[in-house]
Short mmCIF file of N, CA, C and O in Angstrom, two decimals:
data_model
loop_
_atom_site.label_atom_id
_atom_site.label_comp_id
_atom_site.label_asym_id
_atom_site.label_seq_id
_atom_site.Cartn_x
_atom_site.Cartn_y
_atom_site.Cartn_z
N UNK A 24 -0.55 -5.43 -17.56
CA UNK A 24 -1.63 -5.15 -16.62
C UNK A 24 -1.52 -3.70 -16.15
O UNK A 24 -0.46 -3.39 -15.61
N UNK A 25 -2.73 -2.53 -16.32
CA UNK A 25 -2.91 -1.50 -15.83
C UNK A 25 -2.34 -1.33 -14.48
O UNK A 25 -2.87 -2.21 -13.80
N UNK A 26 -1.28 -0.45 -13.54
CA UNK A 26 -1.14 -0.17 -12.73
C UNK A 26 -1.85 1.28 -11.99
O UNK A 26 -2.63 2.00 -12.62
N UNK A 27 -1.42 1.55 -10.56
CA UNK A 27 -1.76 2.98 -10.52
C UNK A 27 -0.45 2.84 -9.14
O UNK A 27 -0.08 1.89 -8.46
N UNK A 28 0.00 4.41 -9.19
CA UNK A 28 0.85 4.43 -7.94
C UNK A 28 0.12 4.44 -7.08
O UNK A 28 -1.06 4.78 -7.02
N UNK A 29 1.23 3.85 -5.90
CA UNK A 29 1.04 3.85 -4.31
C UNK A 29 1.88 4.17 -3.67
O UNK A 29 2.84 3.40 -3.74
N UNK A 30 2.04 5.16 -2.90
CA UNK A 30 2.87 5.93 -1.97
C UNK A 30 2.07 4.94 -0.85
O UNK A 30 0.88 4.63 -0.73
N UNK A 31 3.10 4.64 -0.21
CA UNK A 31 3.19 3.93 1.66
C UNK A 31 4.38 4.45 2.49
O UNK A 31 5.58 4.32 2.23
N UNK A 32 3.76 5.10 3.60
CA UNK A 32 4.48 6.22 4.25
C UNK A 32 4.58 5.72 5.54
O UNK A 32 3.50 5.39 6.02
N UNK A 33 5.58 5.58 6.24
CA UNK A 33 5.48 5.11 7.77
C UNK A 33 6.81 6.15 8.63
O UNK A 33 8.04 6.15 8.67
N UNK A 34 5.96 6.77 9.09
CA UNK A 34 6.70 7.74 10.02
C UNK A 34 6.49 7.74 11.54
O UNK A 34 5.49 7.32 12.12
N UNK A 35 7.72 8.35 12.14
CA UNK A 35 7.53 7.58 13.55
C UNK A 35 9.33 7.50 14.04
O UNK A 35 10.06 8.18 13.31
N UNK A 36 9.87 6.93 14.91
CA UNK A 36 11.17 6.54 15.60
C UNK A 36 11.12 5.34 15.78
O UNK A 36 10.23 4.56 16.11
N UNK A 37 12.82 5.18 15.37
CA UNK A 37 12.76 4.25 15.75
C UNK A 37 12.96 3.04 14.38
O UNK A 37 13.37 3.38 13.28
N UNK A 38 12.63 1.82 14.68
CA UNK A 38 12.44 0.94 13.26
C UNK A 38 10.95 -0.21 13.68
O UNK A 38 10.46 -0.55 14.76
N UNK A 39 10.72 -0.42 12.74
CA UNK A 39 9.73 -1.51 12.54
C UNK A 39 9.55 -2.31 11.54
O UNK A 39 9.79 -1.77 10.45
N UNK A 40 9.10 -3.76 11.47
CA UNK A 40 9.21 -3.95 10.41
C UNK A 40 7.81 -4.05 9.34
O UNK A 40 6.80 -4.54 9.85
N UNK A 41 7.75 -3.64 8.05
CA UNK A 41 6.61 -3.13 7.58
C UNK A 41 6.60 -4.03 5.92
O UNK A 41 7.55 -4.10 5.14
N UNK A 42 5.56 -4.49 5.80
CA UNK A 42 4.82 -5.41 5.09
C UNK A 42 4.21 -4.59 4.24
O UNK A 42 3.47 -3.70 4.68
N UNK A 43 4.34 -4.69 3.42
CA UNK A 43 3.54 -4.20 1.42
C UNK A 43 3.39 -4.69 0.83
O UNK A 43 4.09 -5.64 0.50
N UNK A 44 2.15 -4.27 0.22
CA UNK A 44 1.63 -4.67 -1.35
C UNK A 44 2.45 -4.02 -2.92
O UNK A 44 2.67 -2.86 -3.27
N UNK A 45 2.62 -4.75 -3.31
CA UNK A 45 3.73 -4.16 -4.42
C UNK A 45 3.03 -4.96 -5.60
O UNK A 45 1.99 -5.60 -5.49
N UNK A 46 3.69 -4.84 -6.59
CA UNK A 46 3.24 -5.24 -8.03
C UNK A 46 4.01 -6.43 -7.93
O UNK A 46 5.23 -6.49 -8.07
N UNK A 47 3.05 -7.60 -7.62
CA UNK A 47 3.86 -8.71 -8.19
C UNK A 47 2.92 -10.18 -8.61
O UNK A 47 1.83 -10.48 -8.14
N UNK A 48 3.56 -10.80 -9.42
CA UNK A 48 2.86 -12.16 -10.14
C UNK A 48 2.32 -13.05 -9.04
O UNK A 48 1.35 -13.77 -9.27
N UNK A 49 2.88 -13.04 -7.86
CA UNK A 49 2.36 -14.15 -7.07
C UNK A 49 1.36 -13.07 -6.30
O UNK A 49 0.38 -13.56 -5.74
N UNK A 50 1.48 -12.12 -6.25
CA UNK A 50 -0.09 -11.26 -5.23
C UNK A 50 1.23 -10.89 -3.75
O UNK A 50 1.19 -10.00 -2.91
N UNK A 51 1.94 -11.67 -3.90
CA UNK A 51 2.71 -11.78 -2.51
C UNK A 51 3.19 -10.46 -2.12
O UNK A 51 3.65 -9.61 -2.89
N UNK A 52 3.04 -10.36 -0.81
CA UNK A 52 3.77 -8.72 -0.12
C UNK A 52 5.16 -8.79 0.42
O UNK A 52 5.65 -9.71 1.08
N UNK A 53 5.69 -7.69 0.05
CA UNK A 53 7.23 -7.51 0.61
C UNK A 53 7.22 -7.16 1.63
O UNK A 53 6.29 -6.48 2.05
N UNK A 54 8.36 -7.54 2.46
CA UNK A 54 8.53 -7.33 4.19
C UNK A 54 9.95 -6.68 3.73
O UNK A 54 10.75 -7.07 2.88
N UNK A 55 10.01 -5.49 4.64
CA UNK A 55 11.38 -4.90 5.12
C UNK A 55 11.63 -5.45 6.39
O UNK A 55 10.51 -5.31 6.89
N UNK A 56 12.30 -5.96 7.22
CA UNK A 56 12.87 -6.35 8.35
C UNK A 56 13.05 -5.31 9.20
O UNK A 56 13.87 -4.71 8.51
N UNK A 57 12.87 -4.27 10.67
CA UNK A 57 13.55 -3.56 11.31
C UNK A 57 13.80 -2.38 10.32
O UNK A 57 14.97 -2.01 10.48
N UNK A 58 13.13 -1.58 9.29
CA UNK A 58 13.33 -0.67 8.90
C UNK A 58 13.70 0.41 9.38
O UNK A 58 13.20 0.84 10.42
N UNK A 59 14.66 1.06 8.72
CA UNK A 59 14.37 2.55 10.28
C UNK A 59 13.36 3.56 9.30
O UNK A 59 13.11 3.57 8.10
N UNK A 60 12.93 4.43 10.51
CA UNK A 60 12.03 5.26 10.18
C UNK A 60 12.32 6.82 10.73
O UNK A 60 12.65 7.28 11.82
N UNK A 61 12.12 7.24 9.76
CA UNK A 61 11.14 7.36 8.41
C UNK A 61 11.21 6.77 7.52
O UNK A 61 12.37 6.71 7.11
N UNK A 62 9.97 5.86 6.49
CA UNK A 62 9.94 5.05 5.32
C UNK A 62 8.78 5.50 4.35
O UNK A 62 7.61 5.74 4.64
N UNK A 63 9.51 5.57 2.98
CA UNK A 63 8.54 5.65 2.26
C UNK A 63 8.36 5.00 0.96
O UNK A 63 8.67 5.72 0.01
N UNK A 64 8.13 4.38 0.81
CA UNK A 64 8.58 4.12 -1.00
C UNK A 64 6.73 4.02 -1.80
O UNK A 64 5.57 3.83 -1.42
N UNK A 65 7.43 4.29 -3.01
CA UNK A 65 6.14 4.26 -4.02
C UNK A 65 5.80 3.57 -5.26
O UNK A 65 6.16 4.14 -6.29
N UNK A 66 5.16 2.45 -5.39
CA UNK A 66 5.66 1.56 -6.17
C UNK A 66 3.86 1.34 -7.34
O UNK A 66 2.76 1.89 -7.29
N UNK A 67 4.37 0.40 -8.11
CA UNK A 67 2.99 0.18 -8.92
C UNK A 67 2.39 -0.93 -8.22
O UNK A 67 3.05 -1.80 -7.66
N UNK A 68 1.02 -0.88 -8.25
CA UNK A 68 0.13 -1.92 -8.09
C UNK A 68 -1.20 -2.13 -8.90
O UNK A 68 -2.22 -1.47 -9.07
N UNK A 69 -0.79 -3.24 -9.28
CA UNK A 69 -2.03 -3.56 -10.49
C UNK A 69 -3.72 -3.42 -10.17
O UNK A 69 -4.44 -4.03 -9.38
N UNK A 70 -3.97 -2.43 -11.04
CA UNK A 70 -6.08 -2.23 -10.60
C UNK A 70 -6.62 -3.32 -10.41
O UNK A 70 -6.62 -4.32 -11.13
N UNK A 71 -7.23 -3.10 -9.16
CA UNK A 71 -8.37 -4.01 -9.05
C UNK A 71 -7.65 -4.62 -7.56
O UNK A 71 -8.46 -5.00 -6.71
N UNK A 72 -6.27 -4.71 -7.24
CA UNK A 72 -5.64 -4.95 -5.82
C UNK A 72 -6.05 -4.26 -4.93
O UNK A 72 -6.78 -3.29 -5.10
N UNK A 73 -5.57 -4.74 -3.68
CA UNK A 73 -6.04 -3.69 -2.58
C UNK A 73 -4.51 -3.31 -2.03
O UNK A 73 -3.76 -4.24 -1.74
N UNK A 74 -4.01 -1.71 -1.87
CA UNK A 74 -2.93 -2.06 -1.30
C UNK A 74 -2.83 -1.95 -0.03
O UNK A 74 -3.94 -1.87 0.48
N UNK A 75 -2.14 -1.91 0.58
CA UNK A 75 -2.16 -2.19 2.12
C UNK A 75 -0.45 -2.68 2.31
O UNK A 75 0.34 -3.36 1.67
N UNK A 76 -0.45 -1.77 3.77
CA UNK A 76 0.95 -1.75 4.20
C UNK A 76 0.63 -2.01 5.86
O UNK A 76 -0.34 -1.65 6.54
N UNK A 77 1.68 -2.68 6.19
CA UNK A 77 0.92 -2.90 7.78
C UNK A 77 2.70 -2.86 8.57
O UNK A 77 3.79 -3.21 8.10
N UNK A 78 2.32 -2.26 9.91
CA UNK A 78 4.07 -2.28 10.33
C UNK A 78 3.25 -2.83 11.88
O UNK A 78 2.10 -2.84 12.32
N UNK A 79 4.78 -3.31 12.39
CA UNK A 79 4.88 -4.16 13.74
C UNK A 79 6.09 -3.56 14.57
O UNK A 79 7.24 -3.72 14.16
N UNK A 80 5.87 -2.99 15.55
CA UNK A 80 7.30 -2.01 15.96
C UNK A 80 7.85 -3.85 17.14
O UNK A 80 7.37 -4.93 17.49
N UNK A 81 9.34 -2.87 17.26
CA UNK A 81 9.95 -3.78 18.03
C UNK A 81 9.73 -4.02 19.63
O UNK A 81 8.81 -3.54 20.30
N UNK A 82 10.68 -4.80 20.05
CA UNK A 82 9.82 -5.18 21.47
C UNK A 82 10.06 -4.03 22.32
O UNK A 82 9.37 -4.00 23.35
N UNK A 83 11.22 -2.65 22.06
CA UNK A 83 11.24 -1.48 22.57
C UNK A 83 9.93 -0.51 22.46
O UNK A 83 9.62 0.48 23.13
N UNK A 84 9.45 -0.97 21.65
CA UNK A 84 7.74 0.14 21.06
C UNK A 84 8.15 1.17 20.45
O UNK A 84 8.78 1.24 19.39
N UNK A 85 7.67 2.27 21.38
CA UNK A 85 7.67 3.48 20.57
C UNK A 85 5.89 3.72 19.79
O UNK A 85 4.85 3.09 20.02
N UNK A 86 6.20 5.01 18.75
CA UNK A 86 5.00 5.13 18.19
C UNK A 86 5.39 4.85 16.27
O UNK A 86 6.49 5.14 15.80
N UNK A 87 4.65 4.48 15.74
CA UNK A 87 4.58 4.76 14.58
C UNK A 87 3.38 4.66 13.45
O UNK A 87 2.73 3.62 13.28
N UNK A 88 3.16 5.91 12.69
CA UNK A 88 2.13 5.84 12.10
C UNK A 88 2.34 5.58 10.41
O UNK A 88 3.19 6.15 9.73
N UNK A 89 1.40 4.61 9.95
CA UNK A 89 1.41 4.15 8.46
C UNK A 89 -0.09 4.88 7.43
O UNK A 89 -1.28 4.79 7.72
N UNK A 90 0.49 5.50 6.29
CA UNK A 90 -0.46 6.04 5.57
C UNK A 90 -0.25 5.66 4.10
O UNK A 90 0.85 5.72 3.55
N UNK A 91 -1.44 5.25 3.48
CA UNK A 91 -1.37 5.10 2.09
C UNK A 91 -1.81 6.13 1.29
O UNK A 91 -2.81 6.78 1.59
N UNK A 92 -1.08 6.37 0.19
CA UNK A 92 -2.46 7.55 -0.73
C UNK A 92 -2.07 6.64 -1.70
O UNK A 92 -1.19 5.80 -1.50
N UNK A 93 -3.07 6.87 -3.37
CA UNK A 93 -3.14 6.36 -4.38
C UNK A 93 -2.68 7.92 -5.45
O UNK A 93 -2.80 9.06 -5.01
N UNK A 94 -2.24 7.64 -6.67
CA UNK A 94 -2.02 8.80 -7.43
C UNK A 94 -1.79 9.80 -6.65
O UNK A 94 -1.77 10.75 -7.43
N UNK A 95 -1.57 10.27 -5.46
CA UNK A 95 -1.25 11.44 -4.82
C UNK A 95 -2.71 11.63 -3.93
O UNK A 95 -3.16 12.77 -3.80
N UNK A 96 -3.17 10.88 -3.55
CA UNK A 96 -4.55 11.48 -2.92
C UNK A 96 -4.37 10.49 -1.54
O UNK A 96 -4.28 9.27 -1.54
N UNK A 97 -4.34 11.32 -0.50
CA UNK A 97 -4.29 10.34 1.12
C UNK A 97 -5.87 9.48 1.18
O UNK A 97 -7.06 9.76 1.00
N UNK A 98 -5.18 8.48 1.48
CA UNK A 98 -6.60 7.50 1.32
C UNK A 98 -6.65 6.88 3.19
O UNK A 98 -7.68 6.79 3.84
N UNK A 99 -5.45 6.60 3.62
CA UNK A 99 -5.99 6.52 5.30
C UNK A 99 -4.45 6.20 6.14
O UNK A 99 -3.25 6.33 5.90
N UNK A 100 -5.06 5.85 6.94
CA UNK A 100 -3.59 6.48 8.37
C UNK A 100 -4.12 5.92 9.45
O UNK A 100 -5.34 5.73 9.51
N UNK A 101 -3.04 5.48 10.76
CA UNK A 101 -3.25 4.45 11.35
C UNK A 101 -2.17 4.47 12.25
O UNK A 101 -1.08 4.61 11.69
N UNK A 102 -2.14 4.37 13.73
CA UNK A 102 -0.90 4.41 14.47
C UNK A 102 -0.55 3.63 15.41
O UNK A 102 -1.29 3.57 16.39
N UNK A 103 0.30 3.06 15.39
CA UNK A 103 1.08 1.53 16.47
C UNK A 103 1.79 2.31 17.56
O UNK A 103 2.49 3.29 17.30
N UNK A 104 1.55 1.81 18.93
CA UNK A 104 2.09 2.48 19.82
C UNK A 104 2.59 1.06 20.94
O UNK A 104 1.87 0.06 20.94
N UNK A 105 3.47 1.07 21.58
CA UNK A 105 3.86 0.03 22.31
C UNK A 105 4.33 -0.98 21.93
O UNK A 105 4.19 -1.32 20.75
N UNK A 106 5.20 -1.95 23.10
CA UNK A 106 6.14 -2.98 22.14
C UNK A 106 4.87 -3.73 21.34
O UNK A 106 3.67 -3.93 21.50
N UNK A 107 5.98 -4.01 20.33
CA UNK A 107 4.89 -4.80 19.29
C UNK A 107 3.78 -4.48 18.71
O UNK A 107 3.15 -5.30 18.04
N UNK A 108 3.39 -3.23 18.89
CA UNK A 108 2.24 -2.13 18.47
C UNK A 108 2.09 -2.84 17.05
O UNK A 108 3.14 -3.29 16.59
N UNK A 109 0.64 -3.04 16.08
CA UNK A 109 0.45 -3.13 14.89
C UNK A 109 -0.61 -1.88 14.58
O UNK A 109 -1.33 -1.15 15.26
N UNK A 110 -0.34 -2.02 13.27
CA UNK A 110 -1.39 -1.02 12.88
C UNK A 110 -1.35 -1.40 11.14
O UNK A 110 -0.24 -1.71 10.71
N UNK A 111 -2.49 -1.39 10.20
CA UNK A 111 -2.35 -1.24 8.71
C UNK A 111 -3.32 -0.34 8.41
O UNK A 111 -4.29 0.08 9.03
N UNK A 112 -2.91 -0.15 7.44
CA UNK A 112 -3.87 0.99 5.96
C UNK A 112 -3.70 0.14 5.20
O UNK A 112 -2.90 -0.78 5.05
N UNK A 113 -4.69 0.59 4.61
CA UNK A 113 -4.90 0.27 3.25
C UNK A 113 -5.82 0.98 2.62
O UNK A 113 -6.38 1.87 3.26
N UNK A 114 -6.20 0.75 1.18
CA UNK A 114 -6.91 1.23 0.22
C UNK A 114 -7.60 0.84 -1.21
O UNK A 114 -7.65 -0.29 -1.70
N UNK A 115 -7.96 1.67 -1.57
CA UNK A 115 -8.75 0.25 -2.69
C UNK A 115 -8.43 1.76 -4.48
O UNK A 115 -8.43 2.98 -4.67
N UNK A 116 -8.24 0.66 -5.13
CA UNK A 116 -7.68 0.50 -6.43
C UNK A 116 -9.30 0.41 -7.25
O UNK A 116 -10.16 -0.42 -6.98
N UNK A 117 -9.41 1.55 -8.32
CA UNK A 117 -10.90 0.91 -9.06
C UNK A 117 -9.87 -0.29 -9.62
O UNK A 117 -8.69 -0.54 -9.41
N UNK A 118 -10.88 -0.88 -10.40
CA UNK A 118 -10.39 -2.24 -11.22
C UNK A 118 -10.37 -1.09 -13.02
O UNK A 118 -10.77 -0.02 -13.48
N UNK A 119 -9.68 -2.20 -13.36
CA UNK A 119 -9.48 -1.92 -14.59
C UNK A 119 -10.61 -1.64 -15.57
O UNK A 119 -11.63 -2.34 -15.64
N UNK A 120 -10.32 -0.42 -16.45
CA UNK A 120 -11.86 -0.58 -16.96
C UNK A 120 -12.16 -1.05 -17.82
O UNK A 120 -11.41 -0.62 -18.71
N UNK A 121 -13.04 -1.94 -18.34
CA UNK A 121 -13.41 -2.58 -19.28
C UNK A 121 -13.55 -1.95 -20.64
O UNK A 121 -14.02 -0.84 -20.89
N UNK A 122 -13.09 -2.80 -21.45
CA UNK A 122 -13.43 -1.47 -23.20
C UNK A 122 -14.57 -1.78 -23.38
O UNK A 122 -14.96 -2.77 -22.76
N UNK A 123 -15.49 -1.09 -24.24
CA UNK A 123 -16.92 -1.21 -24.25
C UNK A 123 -16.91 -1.85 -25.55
O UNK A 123 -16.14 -1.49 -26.44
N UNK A 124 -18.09 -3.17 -25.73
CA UNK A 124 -18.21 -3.87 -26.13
C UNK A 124 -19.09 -2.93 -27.30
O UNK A 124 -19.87 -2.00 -27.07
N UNK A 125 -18.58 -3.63 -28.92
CA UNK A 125 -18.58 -3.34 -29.78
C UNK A 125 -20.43 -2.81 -29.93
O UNK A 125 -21.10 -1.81 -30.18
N UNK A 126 -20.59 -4.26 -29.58
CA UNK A 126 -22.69 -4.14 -29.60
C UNK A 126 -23.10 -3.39 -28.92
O UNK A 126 -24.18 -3.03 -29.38
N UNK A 127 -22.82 -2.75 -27.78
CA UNK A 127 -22.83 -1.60 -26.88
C UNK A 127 -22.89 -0.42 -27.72
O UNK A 127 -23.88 0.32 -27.64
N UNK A 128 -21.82 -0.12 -28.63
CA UNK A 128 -21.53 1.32 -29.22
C UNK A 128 -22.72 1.11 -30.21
O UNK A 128 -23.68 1.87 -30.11
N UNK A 129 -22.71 0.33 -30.96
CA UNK A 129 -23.47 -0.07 -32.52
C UNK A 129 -25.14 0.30 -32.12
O UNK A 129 -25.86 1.05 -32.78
N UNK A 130 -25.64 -0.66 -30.47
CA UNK A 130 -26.50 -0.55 -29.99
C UNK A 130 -27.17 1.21 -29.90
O UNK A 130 -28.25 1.68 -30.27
N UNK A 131 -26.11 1.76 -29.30
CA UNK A 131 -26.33 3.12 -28.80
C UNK A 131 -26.03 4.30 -30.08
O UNK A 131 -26.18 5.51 -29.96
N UNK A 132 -25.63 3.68 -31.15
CA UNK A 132 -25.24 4.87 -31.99
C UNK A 132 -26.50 4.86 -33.18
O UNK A 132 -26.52 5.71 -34.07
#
Protein backbone atom coordinates (compact mmCIF):
# COMPACT_ATOMS: atom_id res chain seq x y z
CA UNK A 1 0.00 0.00 0.00
CA UNK A 2 1.27 3.54 -1.21
CA UNK A 3 2.47 5.56 1.78
CA UNK A 4 3.45 9.32 2.17
CA UNK A 5 5.47 10.77 5.23
CA UNK A 6 4.16 12.42 8.25
CA UNK A 7 6.11 14.50 10.49
CA UNK A 8 3.97 15.11 14.00
CA UNK A 9 5.61 17.69 16.05
CA UNK A 10 4.56 18.58 19.62
CA UNK A 11 6.47 21.23 21.27
CA UNK A 12 5.92 22.86 24.46
CA UNK A 13 7.18 21.85 28.46
CA UNK A 14 6.74 19.69 30.17
CA UNK A 15 5.08 16.04 29.06
CA UNK A 16 1.80 15.02 27.64
CA UNK A 17 0.46 12.28 26.43
CA UNK A 18 0.00 12.25 22.53
CA UNK A 19 -2.01 9.93 20.26
CA UNK A 20 -1.04 9.14 16.39
CA UNK A 21 -1.87 7.98 13.30
CA UNK A 22 0.83 5.67 12.07
CA UNK A 23 0.83 2.99 9.37
CA UNK A 24 -0.96 0.21 10.62
CA UNK A 25 -3.35 -2.93 9.57
CA UNK A 26 -5.89 -2.31 12.17
CA UNK A 27 -6.25 1.79 11.27
CA UNK A 28 -5.43 1.88 15.12
CA UNK A 29 -3.39 4.98 16.67
CA UNK A 30 -0.39 4.84 18.90
CA UNK A 31 -0.41 6.54 22.32
CA UNK A 32 2.90 7.61 23.99
CA UNK A 33 2.04 7.89 27.72
CA UNK A 34 3.47 11.30 29.55
CA UNK A 35 5.92 11.99 26.76
CA UNK A 36 8.35 14.62 27.48
CA UNK A 37 8.52 17.42 25.24
CA UNK A 38 9.79 18.20 22.77
CA UNK A 39 8.34 15.27 20.41
CA UNK A 40 8.65 14.47 17.10
CA UNK A 41 8.63 11.46 15.10
CA UNK A 42 7.90 10.78 11.35
CA UNK A 43 6.43 7.83 10.23
CA UNK A 44 4.46 6.36 6.98
CA UNK A 45 0.85 6.55 6.54
CA UNK A 46 -1.03 4.88 3.93
CA UNK A 47 -2.95 7.39 1.08
CA UNK A 48 -6.16 8.00 1.42
CA UNK A 49 -5.82 8.13 5.74
CA UNK A 50 -6.22 11.07 7.58
CA UNK A 51 -3.35 11.69 9.90
CA UNK A 52 -3.90 13.29 12.97
CA UNK A 53 -2.05 13.55 16.25
CA UNK A 54 -3.87 14.86 19.27
CA UNK A 55 -2.01 15.50 22.87
CA UNK A 56 -3.67 15.86 26.46
CA UNK A 57 -1.22 17.67 28.94
CA UNK A 58 -1.13 16.57 32.57
CA UNK A 59 -3.15 17.67 35.50
CA UNK A 60 -0.06 20.31 36.09
CA UNK A 61 -1.00 21.99 32.42
CA UNK A 62 1.28 24.06 31.04
CA UNK A 63 1.20 24.91 27.20
CA UNK A 64 1.71 22.70 24.33
CA UNK A 65 1.43 23.00 20.71
CA UNK A 66 0.89 19.98 18.02
CA UNK A 67 1.67 20.37 14.19
CA UNK A 68 1.43 18.04 11.31
CA UNK A 69 3.10 18.54 7.82
CA UNK A 70 2.91 15.85 5.02
CA UNK A 71 6.18 15.30 2.66
CA UNK A 72 7.68 18.36 4.31
CA UNK A 73 4.85 20.85 3.80
CA UNK A 74 3.11 22.32 7.33
CA UNK A 75 -0.43 21.40 6.95
CA UNK A 76 -1.79 22.80 10.59
CA UNK A 77 -1.05 23.60 14.34
CA UNK A 78 -3.01 23.80 17.38
CA UNK A 79 -2.31 24.63 21.12
CA UNK A 80 -3.39 22.99 24.63
CA UNK A 81 -3.04 25.21 27.48
CA UNK A 82 -4.14 24.23 31.12
CA UNK A 83 -4.47 21.10 33.20
CA UNK A 84 -5.70 18.66 30.84
CA UNK A 85 -5.57 21.13 27.89
CA UNK A 86 -6.43 19.07 24.43
CA UNK A 87 -5.74 20.11 21.21
CA UNK A 88 -5.34 17.90 17.56
CA UNK A 89 -4.13 18.46 13.94
CA UNK A 90 -4.53 16.79 11.50
CA UNK A 91 -4.42 16.51 7.76
CA UNK A 92 -5.49 14.86 4.76
CA UNK A 93 -3.49 12.41 2.50
CA UNK A 94 -4.71 12.47 -1.50
CA UNK A 95 -5.78 8.80 -1.92
CA UNK A 96 -3.96 6.67 -4.02
CA UNK A 97 -4.05 7.19 -7.60
CA UNK A 98 -5.75 5.06 -9.68
CA UNK A 99 -3.90 3.53 -12.98
CA UNK A 100 -5.86 4.54 -15.90
CA UNK A 101 -7.95 2.09 -17.30
CA UNK A 102 -6.80 0.48 -20.43
CA UNK A 103 -10.24 1.71 -22.49
CA UNK A 104 -9.47 5.14 -21.25
CA UNK A 105 -5.97 5.26 -23.09
CA UNK A 106 -7.27 3.16 -26.32
CA UNK A 107 -10.43 5.54 -26.06
CA UNK A 108 -8.26 8.74 -26.12
CA UNK A 109 -5.42 7.64 -28.40
Amino acid sequence: MPTAKVTYEVTGTGTADITYQARSESGEATVVKAATLPWRKTVPVPLGRTPVVSIVLGEKGGQARCAVAVRGRHLQSATAGGGFGRATCTGSLPGPSPSPDPADIAATG
